[in-house]
XYZ file of C-alpha atoms in Angstrom:
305
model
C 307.178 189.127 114.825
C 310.503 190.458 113.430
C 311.464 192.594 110.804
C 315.666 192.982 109.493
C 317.137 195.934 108.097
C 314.401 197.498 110.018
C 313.340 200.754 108.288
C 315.121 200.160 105.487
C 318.672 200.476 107.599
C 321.390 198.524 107.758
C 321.860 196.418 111.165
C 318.429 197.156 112.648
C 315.938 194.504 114.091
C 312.419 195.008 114.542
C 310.719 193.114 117.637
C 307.424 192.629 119.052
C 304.604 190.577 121.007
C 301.026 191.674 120.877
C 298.881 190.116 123.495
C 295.136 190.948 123.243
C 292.050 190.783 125.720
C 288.346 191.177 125.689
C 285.726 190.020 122.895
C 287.907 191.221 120.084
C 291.571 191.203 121.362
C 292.700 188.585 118.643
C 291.550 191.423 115.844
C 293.093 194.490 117.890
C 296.402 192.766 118.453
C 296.409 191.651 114.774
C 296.295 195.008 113.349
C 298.183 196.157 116.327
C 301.291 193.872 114.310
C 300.766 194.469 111.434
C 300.229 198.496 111.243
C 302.681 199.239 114.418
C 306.284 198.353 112.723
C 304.859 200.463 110.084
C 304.161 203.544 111.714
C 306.942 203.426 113.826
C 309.238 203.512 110.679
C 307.504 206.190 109.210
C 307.829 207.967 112.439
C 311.175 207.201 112.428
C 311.769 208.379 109.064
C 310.288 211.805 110.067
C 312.170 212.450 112.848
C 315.769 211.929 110.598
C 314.840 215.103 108.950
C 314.389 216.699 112.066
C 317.937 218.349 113.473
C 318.352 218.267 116.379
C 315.981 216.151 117.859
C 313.460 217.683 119.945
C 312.003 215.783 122.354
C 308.158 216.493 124.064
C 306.853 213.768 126.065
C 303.687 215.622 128.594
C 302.255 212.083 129.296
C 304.792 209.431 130.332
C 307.916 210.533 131.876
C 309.265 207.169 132.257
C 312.114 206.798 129.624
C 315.251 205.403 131.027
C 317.594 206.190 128.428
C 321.291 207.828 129.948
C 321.383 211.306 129.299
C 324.791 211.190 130.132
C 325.211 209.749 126.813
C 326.399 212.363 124.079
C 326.606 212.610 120.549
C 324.614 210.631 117.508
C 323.978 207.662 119.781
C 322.179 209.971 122.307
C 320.486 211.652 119.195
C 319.663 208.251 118.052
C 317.890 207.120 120.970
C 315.752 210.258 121.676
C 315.139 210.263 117.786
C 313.874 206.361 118.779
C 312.196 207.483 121.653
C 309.875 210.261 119.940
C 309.035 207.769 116.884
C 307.745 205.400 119.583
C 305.504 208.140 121.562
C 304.573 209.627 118.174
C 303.712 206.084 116.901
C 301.941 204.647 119.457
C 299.838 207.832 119.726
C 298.681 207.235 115.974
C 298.208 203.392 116.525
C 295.521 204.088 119.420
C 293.470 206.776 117.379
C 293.342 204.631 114.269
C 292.122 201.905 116.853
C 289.776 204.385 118.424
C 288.608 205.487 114.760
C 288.584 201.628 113.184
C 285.169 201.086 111.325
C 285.154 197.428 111.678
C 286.975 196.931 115.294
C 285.045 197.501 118.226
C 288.247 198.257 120.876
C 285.745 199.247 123.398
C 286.180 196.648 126.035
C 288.710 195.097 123.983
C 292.494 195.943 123.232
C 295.945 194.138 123.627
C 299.478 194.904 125.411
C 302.929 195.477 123.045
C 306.416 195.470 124.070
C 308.236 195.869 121.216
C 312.479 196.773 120.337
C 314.026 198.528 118.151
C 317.726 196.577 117.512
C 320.401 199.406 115.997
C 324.117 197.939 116.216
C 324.683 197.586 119.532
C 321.710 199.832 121.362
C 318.334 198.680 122.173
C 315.471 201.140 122.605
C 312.296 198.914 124.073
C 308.581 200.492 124.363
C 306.502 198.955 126.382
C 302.601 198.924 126.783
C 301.144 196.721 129.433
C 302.592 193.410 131.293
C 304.196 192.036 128.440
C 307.985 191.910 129.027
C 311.517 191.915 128.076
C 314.344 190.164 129.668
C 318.132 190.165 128.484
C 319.802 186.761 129.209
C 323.590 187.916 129.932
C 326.630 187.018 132.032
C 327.745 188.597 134.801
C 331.200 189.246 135.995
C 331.955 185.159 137.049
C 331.057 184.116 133.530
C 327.404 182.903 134.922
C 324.306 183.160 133.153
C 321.736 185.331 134.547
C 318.336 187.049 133.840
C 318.002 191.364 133.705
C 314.393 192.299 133.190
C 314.593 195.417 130.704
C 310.787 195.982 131.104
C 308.358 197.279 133.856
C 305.250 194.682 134.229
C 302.630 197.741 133.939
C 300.158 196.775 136.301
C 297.377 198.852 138.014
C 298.747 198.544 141.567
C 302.533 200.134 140.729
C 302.670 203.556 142.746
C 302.660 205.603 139.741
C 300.453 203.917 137.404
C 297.719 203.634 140.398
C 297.768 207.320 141.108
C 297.462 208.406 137.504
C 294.265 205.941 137.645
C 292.708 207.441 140.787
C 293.358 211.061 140.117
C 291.240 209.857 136.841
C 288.489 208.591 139.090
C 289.156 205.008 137.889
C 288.901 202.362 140.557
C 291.596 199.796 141.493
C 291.034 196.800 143.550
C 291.477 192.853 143.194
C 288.584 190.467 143.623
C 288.292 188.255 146.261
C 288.633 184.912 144.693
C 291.661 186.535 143.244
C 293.815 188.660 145.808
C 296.879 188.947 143.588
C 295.539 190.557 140.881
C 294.598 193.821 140.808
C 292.189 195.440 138.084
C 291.122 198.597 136.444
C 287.676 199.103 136.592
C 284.991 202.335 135.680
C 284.205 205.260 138.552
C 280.418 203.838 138.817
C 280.588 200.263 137.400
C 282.464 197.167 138.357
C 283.787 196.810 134.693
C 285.623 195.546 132.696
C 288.431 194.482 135.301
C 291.433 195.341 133.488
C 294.919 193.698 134.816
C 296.840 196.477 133.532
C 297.065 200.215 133.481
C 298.254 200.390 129.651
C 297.263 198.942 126.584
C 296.041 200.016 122.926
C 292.589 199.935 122.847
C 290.104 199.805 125.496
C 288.164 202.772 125.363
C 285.810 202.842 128.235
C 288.816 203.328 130.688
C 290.273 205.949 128.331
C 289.175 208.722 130.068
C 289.822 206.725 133.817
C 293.324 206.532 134.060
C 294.168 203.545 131.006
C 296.598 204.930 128.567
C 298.521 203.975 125.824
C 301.453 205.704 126.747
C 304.558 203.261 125.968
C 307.528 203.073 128.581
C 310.372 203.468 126.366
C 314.057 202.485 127.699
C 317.283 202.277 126.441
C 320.284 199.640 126.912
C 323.715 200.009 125.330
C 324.272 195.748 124.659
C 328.397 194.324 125.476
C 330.014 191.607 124.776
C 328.739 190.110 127.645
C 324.842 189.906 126.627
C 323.613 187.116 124.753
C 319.986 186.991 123.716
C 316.373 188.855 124.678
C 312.916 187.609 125.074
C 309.876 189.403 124.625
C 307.021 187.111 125.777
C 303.655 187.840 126.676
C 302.297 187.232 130.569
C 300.748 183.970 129.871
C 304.832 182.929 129.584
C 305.312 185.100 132.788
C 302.765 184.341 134.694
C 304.192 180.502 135.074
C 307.961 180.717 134.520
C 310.642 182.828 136.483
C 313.238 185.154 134.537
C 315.673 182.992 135.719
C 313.428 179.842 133.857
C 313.604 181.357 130.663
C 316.424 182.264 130.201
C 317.822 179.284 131.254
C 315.492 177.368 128.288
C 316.586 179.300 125.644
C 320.519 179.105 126.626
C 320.200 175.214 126.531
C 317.783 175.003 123.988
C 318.682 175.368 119.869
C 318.451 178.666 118.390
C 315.638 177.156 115.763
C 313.583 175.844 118.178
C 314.116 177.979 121.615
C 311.077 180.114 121.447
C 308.541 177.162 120.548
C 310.260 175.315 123.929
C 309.611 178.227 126.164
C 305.965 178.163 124.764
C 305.255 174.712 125.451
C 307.365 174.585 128.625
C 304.986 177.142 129.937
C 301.907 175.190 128.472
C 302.491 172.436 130.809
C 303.230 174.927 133.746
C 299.940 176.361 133.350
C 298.221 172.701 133.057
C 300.306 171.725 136.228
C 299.312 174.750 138.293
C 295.989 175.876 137.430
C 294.426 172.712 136.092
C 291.015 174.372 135.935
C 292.105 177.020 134.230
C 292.306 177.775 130.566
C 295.622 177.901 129.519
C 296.612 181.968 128.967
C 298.445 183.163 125.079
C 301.710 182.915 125.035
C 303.959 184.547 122.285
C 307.870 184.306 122.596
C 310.375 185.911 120.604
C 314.243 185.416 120.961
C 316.745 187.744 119.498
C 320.098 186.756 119.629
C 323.080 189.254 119.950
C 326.320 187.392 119.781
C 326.729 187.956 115.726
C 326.439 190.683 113.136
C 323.785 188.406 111.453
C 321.983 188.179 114.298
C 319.325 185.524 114.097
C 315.625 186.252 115.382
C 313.520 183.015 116.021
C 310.024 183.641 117.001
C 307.392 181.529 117.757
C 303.542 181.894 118.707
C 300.915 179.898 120.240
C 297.112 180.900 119.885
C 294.522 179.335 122.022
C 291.243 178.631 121.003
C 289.174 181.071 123.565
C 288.085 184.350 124.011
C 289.951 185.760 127.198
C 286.656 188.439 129.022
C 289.487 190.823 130.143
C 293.169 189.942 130.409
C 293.981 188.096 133.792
């Protein structure tokens, strides 16, 4: 989904995928999208009246913005970065407080930007991901991930887990992949160490903590997707970006979906194929244009794989 003039400002892009797992990930994703872009304005709003910014974050640590950088860009992005903590925080305890949505055992990833002129602030909540299609110094066309694939088995997301007695381990008919899963129980077998919802591993380590980042975009940087894993899972960086450079603007994100439908038929023809969601933002104009795309599948995914 995309939103322009973002918070009611001139030149700013809302962007974001919401993948969701479990019984009722299609519900918590859906009001995931639709409430998020709202608090995170409102958030955003508050924090303009604040001056200067303060900045507390206790839980994550992991923003990547330069703090080399000085003056109202610098205040912009840890403005940016707070209304993303502060937002996400309020997202997961409406979830946790819904009267109709039982996020339990179910919940759903988000990596969504925030577009202001020429800086990108990205917060990120499971193994979606962001990649920036760009050229490098030969003129070539290459693929930067912006995101961090938040998986259980990353070094500082697995000892968060453990010191919360949650468990980590893969399954044997699946080496690869390794889930979250309760101190005394082997459930629910969650492929990733953050996401909205999922309240049994709440107090074990699963948090919905976003990894917010920053990138200052050049001349030189021509588009980003945000796609879900199901996209991932099947097609390289290098794939994607490749598609949507070659591909037209108004079609680009439906042609990485179905390029990765046939990817998942070809290599795991037993296998259900996984929800993808793709959306391209392009950066080359002042009007930038923002095509997204979405494909639902008819099934209800146990835990995200």
């Amino acid at each position: 989904m995309n939103f322009k003039n973002f918070g009611s400002k001139a030149d700013t892009i809302f962007c974001g995928v919401f993948d969701g797992h479990g019984p009722f990930g299609h519900m918590v994703a859906k009001k995931v999208r639709d409430s998020l872009p709202l608090k995170l304005s409102a958030q955003w709003e508050l924090g303009c009246q604040v001056s200067p910014p303060v900045l507390v974050n206790k839980d994550s640590g992991t923003s990547h913005c330069d703090p080399g950088r000085l003056g109202s860009s610098n205040d912009i992005h840890v403005m940016l970065k707070e209304s993303f903590l502060k937002a996400f925080k309020v997202m997961d305890k409406e979830l946790k407080l819904h009267p109709y949505i039982d996020c339990y055992t179910s919940g759903t990833t988000s990596v969504a930007l925030i577009k202001q002129g020429r800086d990108l602030i990205i917060g990120n909540v499971g193994d979606s991901r962001a990649v920036l299609g760009t050229r490098d110094q030969s003129n070539s066309l290459i693929a930067v991930q912006l995101t961090v694939d938040l998986k259980p088995n990353l070094p500082r997301e697995a000892e968060r887990i453990r010191l919360c007695k949650g468990r980590i381990f893969a399954l044997q008919n699946e080496p690869e992949t390794f889930r979250v899963w309760l101190p005394d129980s082997d459930s629910p077998g969650l492929a990733m160490a953050r996401a909205f919802g999922d309240f049994c591993l709440k107090d074990f380590g699963l948090i919905a903590v976003p990894d917010v980042s920053c990138h200052h975009l050049n001349e030189k940087d021509e588009f980003v997707v945000l796609a879900t894993d199901g996209v991932w899972d099947v097609l390289s960086n290098e794939e994607v970006v490749a598609i949507v450079a070659s591909s037209p603007r108004s079609s680009a994100a439906r042609i990485v979906v179905d390029t990765a439908s046939r990817a998942w038929r070809s290599k795991y023809p037993t296998a259900k194929v996984d929800d993808c969601a793709v959306v391209c933002l392009y950066l080359d104009s002042s009007e930038s244009a923002t095509v997204t795309t979405q494909e639902q599948q008819e099934l209800t995914k146990d835990m995200e794989t």
